[in-house]
Amino acid sequence: MSSGQRARFRRKQAILRRVVVTVVMIFFLVPLYAMFDYTTRDLASGGRSMRTWKTLLDFGKVSEQYPDLRTGFIASVLLAVLTVAIMLVLLVPTMTWVRLRLPGLSRIVEFICLLPLTVPAIVLVVGLTPIYAWVTYLLGGATVWLCFAYVILVLPYAYRALDAGLRAIDVRTLSEAARSLGASWLTVMWRIVLPNLRTAVLSASFLAVALTLGEFTIANLFSRTNLQVAMYLLGKSDAQISVAVGLLALVFAFVVLFAMSFVGSGRAGTSAFARLRHHRKETA
Amino acid sequence: MTDAPRGRVLREIRPSGALLGVVPFFAYVTVFLLIPTLVVLVGAFVSDGRVTMGNIDALWEPAVVTALWQSVVLSAVTAVVGAVVGGLLAYAVSTAAPGGVLRRFLTSLCGVLAQFGGVALAFAFLATFGAGALLTTLFADLGIGSGSGGTWIYEWNKGLMLVYLYFQIPLMLIVFLPAVEGLKPQWREATETLGGSTFTYWRRVAAPILMPSFIGALLLLFTNAFSAYATAAALVSQGSPLLPLQIGGTFTSEVVIGQANVGKAMALEMMVVVAVVMAAYAILDRRASRWLVR
């Protein structure tokens, strides 16, 4: 191809890109703008007002006027922390251990971790009903105990992120070196493996936080109030404030993902979900 | 199995007690993932402690059949439209600079819409097309519609289809982008050297390579829409036009005794559909990776 032809081809490609991206962006961003538009309406006078946003940014006022929202928000934050904690305690040692000592089990661990992708949340709710009857009996009916189910929901994503991290370091050499210098397994885990997995742990945690904050199905069907359920319930009485909360949640999740795309290697960070496909190819 | 490998496995395991290290993980997933799955599998065939086909028979009730049919149609239509539009978007994005802001921005935005939307997406949709909403008023000013919205947004084959596309198109971008990124420029150059046009390149080179990935992504989109609950639940307040909503209904309705087990049967029905589609996906994915190894 001559350079003139190539330049023409590049121009054509750029035009196509601009047209497609613009059209789809409009489709994506108009509803988000509509949310903002709706929250800034003054429903009484028909003009504009920032009242909804002022209320929302005043935490004292929100908790006073919308107790459900406060409960839901606190529950969701607690849920996010607990889910991340359980997920890390469960997965990091197990995955390291399997890699070091029980490589024969790696297939089955992978299979189990990816299983939730094929079990819809709504189906999981049906199956979890008797389990949660026991959880409620043993621990009480607080919303935070949903963290046990949420760990299952984030399992595939967390597994992928941590697996990519473990692949990138030589766990065996590192741990053998530490062990031969007299470190206990706990020290190996805490001072050798974990610091080396920093980026992977970080992205697994971010994903878990984002998924937890956006979870609705399980909480709603078990009649527990997390952020999304509070938003949903509030939508029936005070739509403006709940739309504002919804927009805020979307923006927050976007900021988290956008920041994550700069963390670690550019490629792996482009999209944490894309890793679901990348990895399979490496093993094939 | 011969004795030799088994002996080796046991020798590796027994002296160290290494298996103890994975007990917490397996205990956890047994309680919170495997037992729930079994509960659905077994519960679908049990009622009042007896083995029965009654729950399965209930799947042939008109309401359930309609819900399944509508779920399948909704998922299929949004999967096809989402795959075509999202695939085009993925190709457009793949021609942009790899580490550029546009790509980061779009993949992050799509990640949010595809995975965390749920209730917020339903709100966004209502704020756009509801009564007195942004576009409804705009269209009314242009002489289309009355400005009061209408009930179309709550109908499964109109409003729900549109709102489902808000998470289907983004998901397509996320799963399909790695595939189009795998198209090597050398392939196009080789086609041109051999005298092929752009059309030849797409028809004879790119399309056959991308086809397995495309169909695979399409199937993934289908299961995604098929198992979605939050958006539909937040939007539809009357009736249960979709299978997930029917299952959700068995939690809230206390009118009919034994509904819980019918719920399990419906959950099983859902699992079977998803499992069949995911199995097809796994086969295609293995085929897709033949050409797109990086």
Coordinates of C-alpha atoms in Angstrom, one line a residue:
Chain A
M1 CA 0.0 0.0 0.0
S2 CA 1.4 3.4 -0.9
S3 CA 1.7 6.1 1.9
G4 CA -1.1 8.1 0.3
Q5 CA -3.5 5.1 0.3
R6 CA -2.5 4.3 3.9
A7 CA -3.2 7.9 5.0
R8 CA -6.6 7.7 3.3
F9 CA -7.3 4.4 5.0
R10 CA -6.4 5.9 8.4
R11 CA -8.6 8.9 7.8
K12 CA -11.5 6.6 6.9
Q13 CA -10.9 4.5 10.0
A14 CA -10.8 7.6 12.2
I15 CA -14.1 8.9 10.8
L16 CA -15.8 5.5 11.4
R17 CA -14.4 5.5 14.9
R18 CA -15.7 9.0 15.6
V19 CA -19.1 8.3 14.3
V20 CA -19.6 5.0 16.1
V21 CA -18.2 6.3 19.4
T22 CA -20.2 9.5 19.3
V23 CA -23.5 7.7 18.6
V24 CA -23.0 5.1 21.3
M25 CA -21.7 7.7 23.8
I26 CA -25.0 9.7 23.2
F27 CA -26.9 6.5 23.9
F28 CA -24.9 5.9 27.1
L29 CA -24.7 9.4 28.4
V30 CA -28.2 10.8 27.7
P31 CA -29.8 8.7 30.4
L32 CA -27.1 9.7 32.9
Y33 CA -27.6 13.3 32.0
A34 CA -31.4 12.8 32.4
M35 CA -30.8 11.6 35.9
F36 CA -28.9 14.7 36.7
D37 CA -31.5 16.8 35.0
Y38 CA -34.2 15.2 37.0
T39 CA -32.4 15.7 40.3
T40 CA -31.9 19.4 39.7
R41 CA -35.6 20.1 39.0
D42 CA -37.7 22.2 41.4
L43 CA -40.8 20.2 41.2
A44 CA -42.9 22.9 43.0
S45 CA -42.0 25.9 40.8
G46 CA -40.9 24.1 37.7
G47 CA -37.5 25.8 37.8
R48 CA -34.1 24.6 38.7
S49 CA -32.7 24.0 42.2
M50 CA -29.8 22.2 43.8
R51 CA -31.8 21.3 46.8
T52 CA -31.6 17.6 46.3
W53 CA -27.8 17.6 46.1
K54 CA -27.4 20.0 49.0
T55 CA -29.5 17.6 51.1
L56 CA -27.5 14.6 49.9
L57 CA -24.2 16.1 50.8
D58 CA -25.3 17.0 54.3
F59 CA -24.9 13.6 56.0
G60 CA -26.7 14.7 59.2
K61 CA -29.8 15.9 57.2
V62 CA -29.9 12.7 55.1
S63 CA -29.8 10.4 58.2
E64 CA -32.5 12.5 59.8
Q65 CA -34.9 12.6 56.8
Y66 CA -34.1 9.3 55.2
P67 CA -33.2 6.8 58.0
D68 CA -33.5 3.9 55.5
L69 CA -30.8 5.4 53.3
R70 CA -28.5 5.9 56.2
T71 CA -29.0 2.2 57.4
G72 CA -28.5 1.0 53.8
F73 CA -25.4 3.0 53.3
I74 CA -23.8 1.9 56.5
A75 CA -24.8 -1.7 55.9
S76 CA -23.3 -1.5 52.3
V77 CA -20.0 -0.1 53.5
L78 CA -19.7 -2.7 56.3
L79 CA -20.7 -5.4 53.7
A80 CA -18.0 -4.2 51.4
V81 CA -15.3 -4.3 54.1
L82 CA -16.4 -7.7 55.3
T83 CA -16.7 -9.2 51.9
V84 CA -13.2 -8.0 50.9
A85 CA -11.7 -9.3 54.2
I86 CA -13.3 -12.8 53.9
M87 CA -12.5 -13.0 50.2
L88 CA -8.8 -12.2 50.8
V89 CA -8.4 -14.5 53.8
L90 CA -10.1 -17.3 51.9
L91 CA -8.5 -16.9 48.5
V92 CA -4.9 -15.6 48.9
P93 CA -3.7 -18.4 51.3
T94 CA -5.6 -21.1 49.5
M95 CA -4.5 -20.1 46.0
T96 CA -0.8 -19.8 47.2
W97 CA -1.0 -23.1 49.0
V98 CA -2.5 -24.9 46.0
R99 CA 0.2 -23.5 43.8
L100 CA 3.0 -24.5 46.1
R101 CA 1.9 -27.8 47.6
L102 CA -1.2 -29.2 45.8
P103 CA -0.9 -28.3 42.1
G104 CA -3.2 -31.2 41.4
L105 CA -6.1 -29.3 43.0
S106 CA -5.7 -26.2 40.9
R107 CA -8.2 -27.3 38.3
I108 CA -10.9 -28.0 40.8
V109 CA -10.3 -24.7 42.7
E110 CA -10.5 -22.8 39.4
F111 CA -13.7 -24.7 38.5
I112 CA -15.3 -23.9 41.8
C113 CA -14.3 -20.2 41.7
L114 CA -15.8 -19.8 38.2
L115 CA -18.9 -21.7 39.0
P116 CA -20.8 -18.6 40.3
L117 CA -20.7 -17.2 36.7
T118 CA -23.1 -19.9 35.6
V119 CA -25.4 -19.7 38.7
P120 CA -27.5 -16.6 38.3
A121 CA -27.9 -14.6 41.6
I122 CA -31.6 -15.3 41.6
V123 CA -31.0 -19.0 41.6
L124 CA -28.4 -18.6 44.3
V125 CA -31.0 -16.9 46.4
V126 CA -33.3 -19.8 46.1
G127 CA -30.6 -22.2 47.2
L128 CA -29.3 -20.0 50.0
T129 CA -32.7 -19.8 51.7
P130 CA -32.2 -22.7 54.0
I131 CA -28.5 -21.7 54.6
Y132 CA -29.6 -18.2 55.6
A133 CA -32.3 -19.7 57.9
W134 CA -29.3 -21.2 59.8
V135 CA -27.2 -18.0 59.6
T136 CA -30.1 -16.0 61.0
Y137 CA -30.5 -18.6 63.8
L138 CA -26.9 -18.6 64.7
L139 CA -25.8 -14.9 64.1
G140 CA -29.1 -13.0 63.9
G141 CA -30.8 -11.3 60.9
A142 CA -28.5 -8.4 60.4
T143 CA -27.8 -7.2 56.9
V144 CA -24.1 -7.5 57.2
W145 CA -24.2 -11.3 57.2
L146 CA -25.1 -11.1 53.5
C147 CA -21.3 -10.8 53.2
F148 CA -21.1 -14.7 53.1
A149 CA -23.2 -14.7 49.9
Y150 CA -21.4 -11.7 48.4
V151 CA -18.1 -13.5 48.7
I152 CA -19.5 -16.2 46.4
L153 CA -20.6 -13.5 44.0
V154 CA -17.2 -11.9 43.8
L155 CA -15.3 -15.2 43.7
P156 CA -14.9 -15.4 39.9
Y157 CA -13.6 -11.9 39.5
A158 CA -11.4 -12.0 42.6
Y159 CA -10.0 -15.4 41.4
R160 CA -9.1 -14.0 38.0
A161 CA -7.4 -11.0 39.5
L162 CA -5.4 -12.9 42.1
D163 CA -4.5 -15.7 39.6
A164 CA -3.0 -13.1 37.2
G165 CA -1.0 -11.7 40.1
L166 CA 0.3 -15.1 41.2
R167 CA 1.2 -16.0 37.6
A168 CA 3.4 -12.9 37.5
I169 CA 5.6 -13.8 40.5
D170 CA 7.6 -16.9 41.2
V171 CA 5.9 -18.0 44.4
R172 CA 7.8 -21.2 44.7
T173 CA 11.3 -19.7 44.7
L174 CA 10.2 -16.8 46.9
S175 CA 8.7 -19.0 49.6
E176 CA 11.5 -21.6 49.4
A177 CA 14.0 -18.8 50.0
A178 CA 12.0 -17.5 52.9
R179 CA 11.5 -21.0 54.4
S180 CA 15.2 -21.9 54.1
L181 CA 16.0 -18.7 56.0
G182 CA 13.7 -19.9 58.8
A183 CA 10.5 -18.0 58.1
S184 CA 7.2 -19.6 59.3
W185 CA 4.4 -20.2 56.8
L186 CA 2.6 -17.2 58.3
T187 CA 5.6 -15.0 57.8
V188 CA 5.9 -16.2 54.2
M189 CA 2.2 -15.3 53.6
W190 CA 2.2 -12.0 55.3
R191 CA 5.7 -10.6 54.5
I192 CA 6.6 -12.3 51.2
V193 CA 3.5 -13.3 49.2
L194 CA 1.1 -10.5 50.1
P195 CA 3.5 -7.6 49.4
N196 CA 4.3 -9.2 46.0
L197 CA 0.6 -9.5 45.2
R198 CA -0.2 -5.9 46.1
T199 CA -1.6 -4.9 42.7
A200 CA -3.6 -8.0 42.3
V201 CA -5.0 -7.8 45.8
L202 CA -5.9 -4.2 45.2
S203 CA -7.8 -4.8 42.0
A204 CA -9.6 -7.9 43.5
S205 CA -10.6 -5.7 46.4
F206 CA -11.8 -2.8 44.3
L207 CA -13.9 -5.2 42.2
A208 CA -15.4 -6.7 45.3
V209 CA -16.2 -3.3 46.7
A210 CA -17.9 -2.2 43.5
L211 CA -19.9 -5.4 43.1
T212 CA -21.0 -5.3 46.8
L213 CA -22.1 -1.7 46.6
G214 CA -24.2 -2.5 43.4
E215 CA -25.8 -5.7 44.7
F216 CA -29.6 -5.7 44.8
T217 CA -31.0 -9.2 44.0
I218 CA -30.0 -11.1 47.1
A219 CA -30.5 -8.3 49.6
N220 CA -34.0 -7.5 48.2
L221 CA -35.2 -11.1 48.2
F222 CA -33.9 -11.7 51.7
S223 CA -35.6 -8.4 52.8
R224 CA -32.4 -6.8 54.0
T225 CA -31.7 -3.1 53.5
N226 CA -28.5 -2.4 51.7
L227 CA -27.7 0.7 49.7
Q228 CA -29.5 -0.5 46.5
V229 CA -32.6 -1.7 48.4
A230 CA -32.8 1.6 50.3
M231 CA -32.5 3.4 47.0
Y232 CA -35.2 1.2 45.4
L233 CA -37.6 1.7 48.4
L234 CA -37.0 5.4 48.5
G235 CA -37.7 5.6 44.7
K236 CA -41.4 5.0 45.6
S237 CA -41.7 8.0 48.0
D238 CA -38.9 10.5 47.1
A239 CA -37.8 9.8 43.6
Q240 CA -35.4 12.8 43.3
I241 CA -33.2 11.8 46.2
S242 CA -33.0 8.2 45.2
V243 CA -32.2 9.1 41.6
A244 CA -29.4 11.3 42.9
V245 CA -28.1 8.4 45.0
G246 CA -28.2 6.1 42.0
L247 CA -26.3 8.6 39.9
L248 CA -23.7 9.0 42.7
A249 CA -23.3 5.2 42.9
L250 CA -22.7 4.9 39.2
V251 CA -20.2 7.8 39.2
F252 CA -18.4 6.3 42.2
A253 CA -18.1 2.9 40.4
F254 CA -16.9 4.6 37.3
V255 CA -14.2 6.5 39.2
V256 CA -13.1 3.2 40.8
L257 CA -12.8 1.4 37.5
F258 CA -11.2 4.4 35.8
A259 CA -8.6 4.7 38.5
M260 CA -8.0 0.9 38.3
S261 CA -7.2 1.2 34.6
F262 CA -4.1 3.1 35.5
V263 CA -3.1 0.8 38.3
G264 CA -0.6 -1.9 37.5
S265 CA 0.3 -2.9 33.9
G266 CA -1.7 -1.0 31.4
R267 CA -3.1 -4.0 29.6
A268 CA -4.3 -6.0 32.6
G269 CA -5.9 -2.9 34.0
T270 CA -7.8 -1.9 30.8
S271 CA -10.7 -3.8 32.0
A272 CA -10.7 -6.1 35.0
F273 CA -13.6 -8.1 33.4
A274 CA -11.7 -8.6 30.1
R275 CA -9.3 -10.8 32.1
L276 CA -12.1 -13.4 32.2
R277 CA -11.2 -14.0 28.6
H278 CA -7.5 -13.2 28.5
H279 CA -6.7 -15.9 31.0
R280 CA -8.5 -18.7 29.3
K281 CA -6.3 -18.2 26.3
E282 CA -3.1 -18.5 28.3
T283 CA -4.2 -21.9 29.6
A284 CA -5.6 -23.3 26.3
Chain B
M1 CA -6.5 -45.8 37.8
T2 CA -3.2 -47.7 38.3
D3 CA -1.6 -47.9 41.7
A4 CA 1.5 -46.0 40.9
P5 CA 0.1 -42.5 40.4
R6 CA -2.3 -42.9 43.3
G7 CA 0.6 -43.9 45.5
R8 CA 2.6 -40.8 44.4
V9 CA -0.3 -38.5 45.1
L10 CA -0.8 -40.0 48.6
R11 CA 2.9 -39.7 49.4
E12 CA 2.8 -36.1 48.4
I13 CA -0.2 -35.4 50.5
R14 CA 0.0 -37.5 53.6
P15 CA 3.3 -36.7 55.3
S16 CA 2.8 -32.9 55.1
G17 CA -0.8 -32.7 55.9
A18 CA -0.9 -30.2 53.1
L19 CA -4.6 -30.9 52.5
L20 CA -5.4 -29.2 55.8
G21 CA -4.4 -25.9 54.2
V22 CA -7.3 -26.0 51.8
V23 CA -10.0 -27.1 54.2
P24 CA -11.3 -23.6 55.1
F25 CA -11.8 -22.8 51.4
F26 CA -13.6 -26.1 50.6
A27 CA -15.7 -25.8 53.7
Y28 CA -16.8 -22.3 52.8
V29 CA -17.7 -23.0 49.2
T30 CA -19.5 -26.2 50.2
V31 CA -21.7 -24.3 52.6
F32 CA -22.4 -21.2 50.5
L33 CA -22.1 -22.5 46.9
L34 CA -22.3 -26.3 46.6
I35 CA -25.1 -26.9 49.1
P36 CA -27.3 -24.1 47.7
T37 CA -26.8 -25.6 44.2
L38 CA -27.9 -29.0 45.5
V39 CA -30.8 -27.4 47.4
V40 CA -32.1 -26.2 44.0
L41 CA -31.4 -29.5 42.2
V42 CA -33.0 -31.7 44.9
G43 CA -35.7 -29.2 46.0
A44 CA -37.1 -29.1 42.5
F45 CA -38.2 -32.8 42.9
V46 CA -39.3 -32.7 46.6
S47 CA -42.5 -31.5 48.1
D48 CA -43.5 -32.0 51.8
G49 CA -40.6 -34.4 52.2
R50 CA -41.7 -36.7 49.4
V51 CA -40.2 -37.2 46.0
T52 CA -42.6 -35.7 43.4
M53 CA -42.8 -34.4 39.9
G54 CA -45.4 -31.9 41.0
N55 CA -43.0 -29.0 41.0
I56 CA -41.8 -29.8 37.6
D57 CA -45.4 -30.1 36.3
A58 CA -46.0 -26.6 37.6
L59 CA -43.5 -25.4 35.0
W60 CA -46.2 -26.1 32.4
E61 CA -48.6 -23.6 33.9
P62 CA -49.4 -20.9 31.4
A63 CA -47.9 -18.0 33.5
V64 CA -44.6 -19.8 33.9
V65 CA -44.4 -20.9 30.2
T66 CA -45.2 -17.3 29.1
A67 CA -42.5 -16.0 31.5
L68 CA -39.9 -18.4 30.2
W69 CA -40.8 -17.6 26.6
Q70 CA -40.7 -13.9 27.2
S71 CA -37.4 -14.2 29.0
V72 CA -35.9 -16.2 26.1
V73 CA -37.2 -13.7 23.5
L74 CA -36.0 -10.7 25.5
S75 CA -32.6 -12.2 26.1
A76 CA -32.2 -13.3 22.5
V77 CA -33.2 -10.0 20.9
T78 CA -31.1 -7.9 23.3
A79 CA -28.2 -10.3 22.8
V80 CA -28.3 -10.0 19.0
V81 CA -28.8 -6.3 18.9
G82 CA -26.2 -5.8 21.8
A83 CA -23.7 -8.0 20.0
V84 CA -24.0 -6.2 16.7
V85 CA -23.8 -2.7 18.1
G86 CA -21.3 -3.6 20.8
G87 CA -19.2 -5.4 18.3
L88 CA -19.1 -2.4 16.0
L89 CA -18.2 -0.3 19.0
A90 CA -15.4 -2.7 20.0
Y91 CA -13.9 -2.5 16.5
A92 CA -14.1 1.3 16.5
V93 CA -12.4 1.4 19.9
S94 CA -9.7 -1.0 18.8
T95 CA -8.6 1.4 16.1
A96 CA -7.9 4.0 18.8
A97 CA -4.5 4.4 20.5
P98 CA -4.0 1.4 23.0
G99 CA -3.3 3.4 26.2
G100 CA -5.4 6.4 25.2
V101 CA -7.9 8.2 27.4
L102 CA -10.8 7.3 25.0
R103 CA -10.2 3.6 25.5
R104 CA -9.8 3.8 29.3
F105 CA -12.9 6.1 29.5
L106 CA -15.1 3.8 27.4
T107 CA -14.0 0.5 29.0
S108 CA -14.5 1.9 32.5
L109 CA -17.9 3.4 31.6
C110 CA -18.9 0.1 30.0
G111 CA -17.7 -1.8 33.1
V112 CA -20.0 0.3 35.2
L113 CA -23.0 0.0 33.0
A114 CA -22.5 -3.8 32.4
Q115 CA -21.9 -4.9 36.0
F116 CA -23.1 -2.3 38.5
G117 CA -26.1 -0.8 36.9
G118 CA -29.1 -2.7 38.3
V119 CA -31.6 -0.4 40.0
A120 CA -29.8 2.8 39.0
L121 CA -30.2 1.9 35.3
A122 CA -33.9 1.6 35.8
F123 CA -33.9 5.0 37.4
A124 CA -31.9 6.4 34.5
F125 CA -34.3 5.0 32.1
L126 CA -37.3 6.4 33.9
A127 CA -35.6 9.8 34.1
T128 CA -35.2 9.7 30.3
F129 CA -38.5 8.3 29.1
G130 CA -40.8 8.5 32.1
A131 CA -43.7 10.9 32.5
G132 CA -42.4 14.5 32.1
A133 CA -38.9 13.2 31.7
L134 CA -36.1 14.6 29.6
L135 CA -36.7 13.0 26.2
T136 CA -40.4 12.6 26.7
T137 CA -40.8 16.4 27.0
L138 CA -38.3 17.0 24.2
F139 CA -40.3 14.7 21.9
A140 CA -43.6 16.3 23.0
D141 CA -42.1 19.7 22.0
L142 CA -41.3 18.1 18.6
G143 CA -44.9 16.9 18.3
I144 CA -44.2 13.2 19.1
G145 CA -46.2 11.8 22.0
S146 CA -48.1 13.7 24.6
G147 CA -45.3 14.4 27.2
S148 CA -46.9 12.1 29.7
G149 CA -44.7 9.1 28.8
G150 CA -47.0 6.2 28.6
T151 CA -46.9 2.6 29.7
W152 CA -44.6 1.3 26.9
I153 CA -41.6 1.7 29.2
Y154 CA -42.9 -0.9 31.6
E155 CA -43.6 -3.5 28.9
W156 CA -41.2 -6.4 28.5
N157 CA -41.0 -6.2 24.7
K158 CA -40.5 -2.4 24.5
G159 CA -39.2 -0.6 27.5
L160 CA -37.4 -3.5 29.1
M161 CA -35.7 -4.4 25.8
L162 CA -34.4 -0.9 25.5
V163 CA -33.1 -0.7 29.1
Y164 CA -31.5 -4.1 28.8
L165 CA -29.5 -2.8 25.9
Y166 CA -27.9 -0.3 28.4
F167 CA -26.0 -3.2 29.9
Q168 CA -25.8 -5.6 26.9
I169 CA -23.9 -3.2 24.6
P170 CA -21.3 -2.4 27.3
L171 CA -20.8 -6.0 28.1
M172 CA -20.3 -6.8 24.5
L173 CA -17.5 -4.2 24.3
I174 CA -15.8 -5.7 27.3
V175 CA -15.9 -9.3 26.2
F176 CA -15.3 -8.7 22.5
L177 CA -12.6 -6.0 22.6
P178 CA -9.8 -8.5 23.3
A179 CA -10.9 -10.5 20.2
V180 CA -10.8 -7.6 17.8
E181 CA -7.5 -6.4 19.4
G182 CA -6.1 -9.8 18.4
L183 CA -6.6 -9.0 14.7
K184 CA -3.0 -8.6 13.4
P185 CA -2.4 -5.7 10.9
Q186 CA -0.1 -8.2 9.1
W187 CA -3.2 -10.2 8.1
R188 CA -4.7 -7.1 6.4
E189 CA -1.4 -6.3 4.7
A190 CA -1.0 -9.9 3.5
T191 CA -4.5 -9.7 2.0
E192 CA -3.6 -6.5 0.2
T193 CA -0.3 -7.9 -1.1
L194 CA -2.2 -10.8 -2.6
G195 CA -4.6 -8.3 -4.3
G196 CA -7.6 -8.5 -1.9
S197 CA -9.8 -5.6 -1.2
T198 CA -11.1 -4.4 2.1
F199 CA -14.2 -6.4 1.5
T200 CA -12.2 -9.5 0.8
Y201 CA -10.3 -9.0 4.0
W202 CA -13.4 -8.8 6.1
R203 CA -15.2 -11.6 4.2
R204 CA -12.4 -14.1 3.9
V205 CA -10.0 -13.3 6.8
A206 CA -11.4 -11.2 9.7
A207 CA -14.9 -12.6 9.8
P208 CA -13.9 -16.3 9.9
I209 CA -11.4 -15.5 12.7
L210 CA -13.8 -13.4 14.7
M211 CA -16.9 -15.6 14.2
P212 CA -16.3 -18.0 17.1
S213 CA -15.5 -15.1 19.5
F214 CA -18.6 -13.2 18.3
I215 CA -20.9 -16.1 18.7
G216 CA -19.4 -16.9 22.1
A217 CA -19.9 -13.3 23.2
L218 CA -23.4 -13.4 21.9
L219 CA -24.1 -16.5 24.1
L220 CA -22.6 -14.7 27.1
L221 CA -24.9 -11.8 26.5
F222 CA -27.9 -14.1 26.3
T223 CA -27.2 -15.7 29.7
N224 CA -26.4 -12.2 31.1
A225 CA -29.9 -10.9 30.1
F226 CA -31.5 -14.2 31.0
S227 CA -30.3 -14.1 34.6
A228 CA -30.7 -10.3 35.2
Y229 CA -33.1 -9.5 37.9
A230 CA -32.4 -6.0 39.5
T231 CA -33.2 -3.8 36.5
A232 CA -36.5 -5.6 35.7
A233 CA -37.6 -5.8 39.3
A234 CA -37.0 -2.0 39.8
L235 CA -38.9 -1.2 36.6
V236 CA -41.8 -3.7 36.5
S237 CA -44.2 -3.2 39.4
Q238 CA -47.2 -5.2 38.2
G239 CA -47.1 -8.8 37.1
S240 CA -44.1 -11.0 36.5
P241 CA -43.4 -11.0 32.8
L242 CA -40.0 -12.6 33.1
L243 CA -38.7 -15.9 34.7
P244 CA -36.4 -14.2 37.2
L245 CA -39.4 -12.1 38.4
Q246 CA -41.5 -15.2 38.7
I247 CA -38.9 -16.8 40.9
G248 CA -38.7 -13.6 42.9
G249 CA -42.4 -13.7 43.2
T250 CA -42.3 -17.0 45.1
F251 CA -40.4 -15.2 47.8
T252 CA -42.9 -12.5 48.4
S253 CA -46.2 -14.2 47.8
E254 CA -47.5 -16.2 50.8
V255 CA -50.8 -17.0 49.1
V256 CA -50.0 -20.4 47.6
I257 CA -48.6 -23.1 49.8
G258 CA -45.7 -25.0 48.3
Q259 CA -44.7 -22.0 46.1
A260 CA -41.1 -22.3 47.5
N261 CA -40.6 -25.6 45.8
V262 CA -42.1 -24.4 42.5
G263 CA -39.6 -21.6 42.8
K264 CA -36.8 -24.2 43.1
A265 CA -38.2 -25.9 40.0
M266 CA -38.1 -22.6 38.1
A267 CA -34.6 -21.9 39.4
L268 CA -33.6 -25.4 38.1
E269 CA -35.2 -24.5 34.7
M270 CA -33.1 -21.4 34.6
M271 CA -29.9 -23.2 35.6
V272 CA -30.5 -25.7 32.8
V273 CA -30.9 -23.0 30.2
V274 CA -27.8 -21.1 31.4
A275 CA -25.8 -24.3 31.7
V276 CA -26.6 -25.4 28.1
V277 CA -25.7 -22.0 26.8
M278 CA -22.5 -21.7 28.8
A279 CA -21.4 -25.2 27.7
A280 CA -21.8 -24.0 24.1
Y281 CA -19.9 -20.9 25.0
A282 CA -17.0 -22.9 26.5
I283 CA -16.7 -25.0 23.3
L284 CA -16.7 -21.9 21.1
D285 CA -14.2 -20.1 23.3
R286 CA -11.7 -23.0 23.0
R287 CA -12.1 -22.7 19.2
A288 CA -11.8 -19.0 19.3
S289 CA -8.5 -19.1 21.1
R290 CA -6.9 -21.1 18.3
W291 CA -6.2 -18.0 16.2
L292 CA -6.1 -15.3 18.8
V293 CA -3.3 -16.4 21.0
R294 CA -1.2 -13.6 22.3

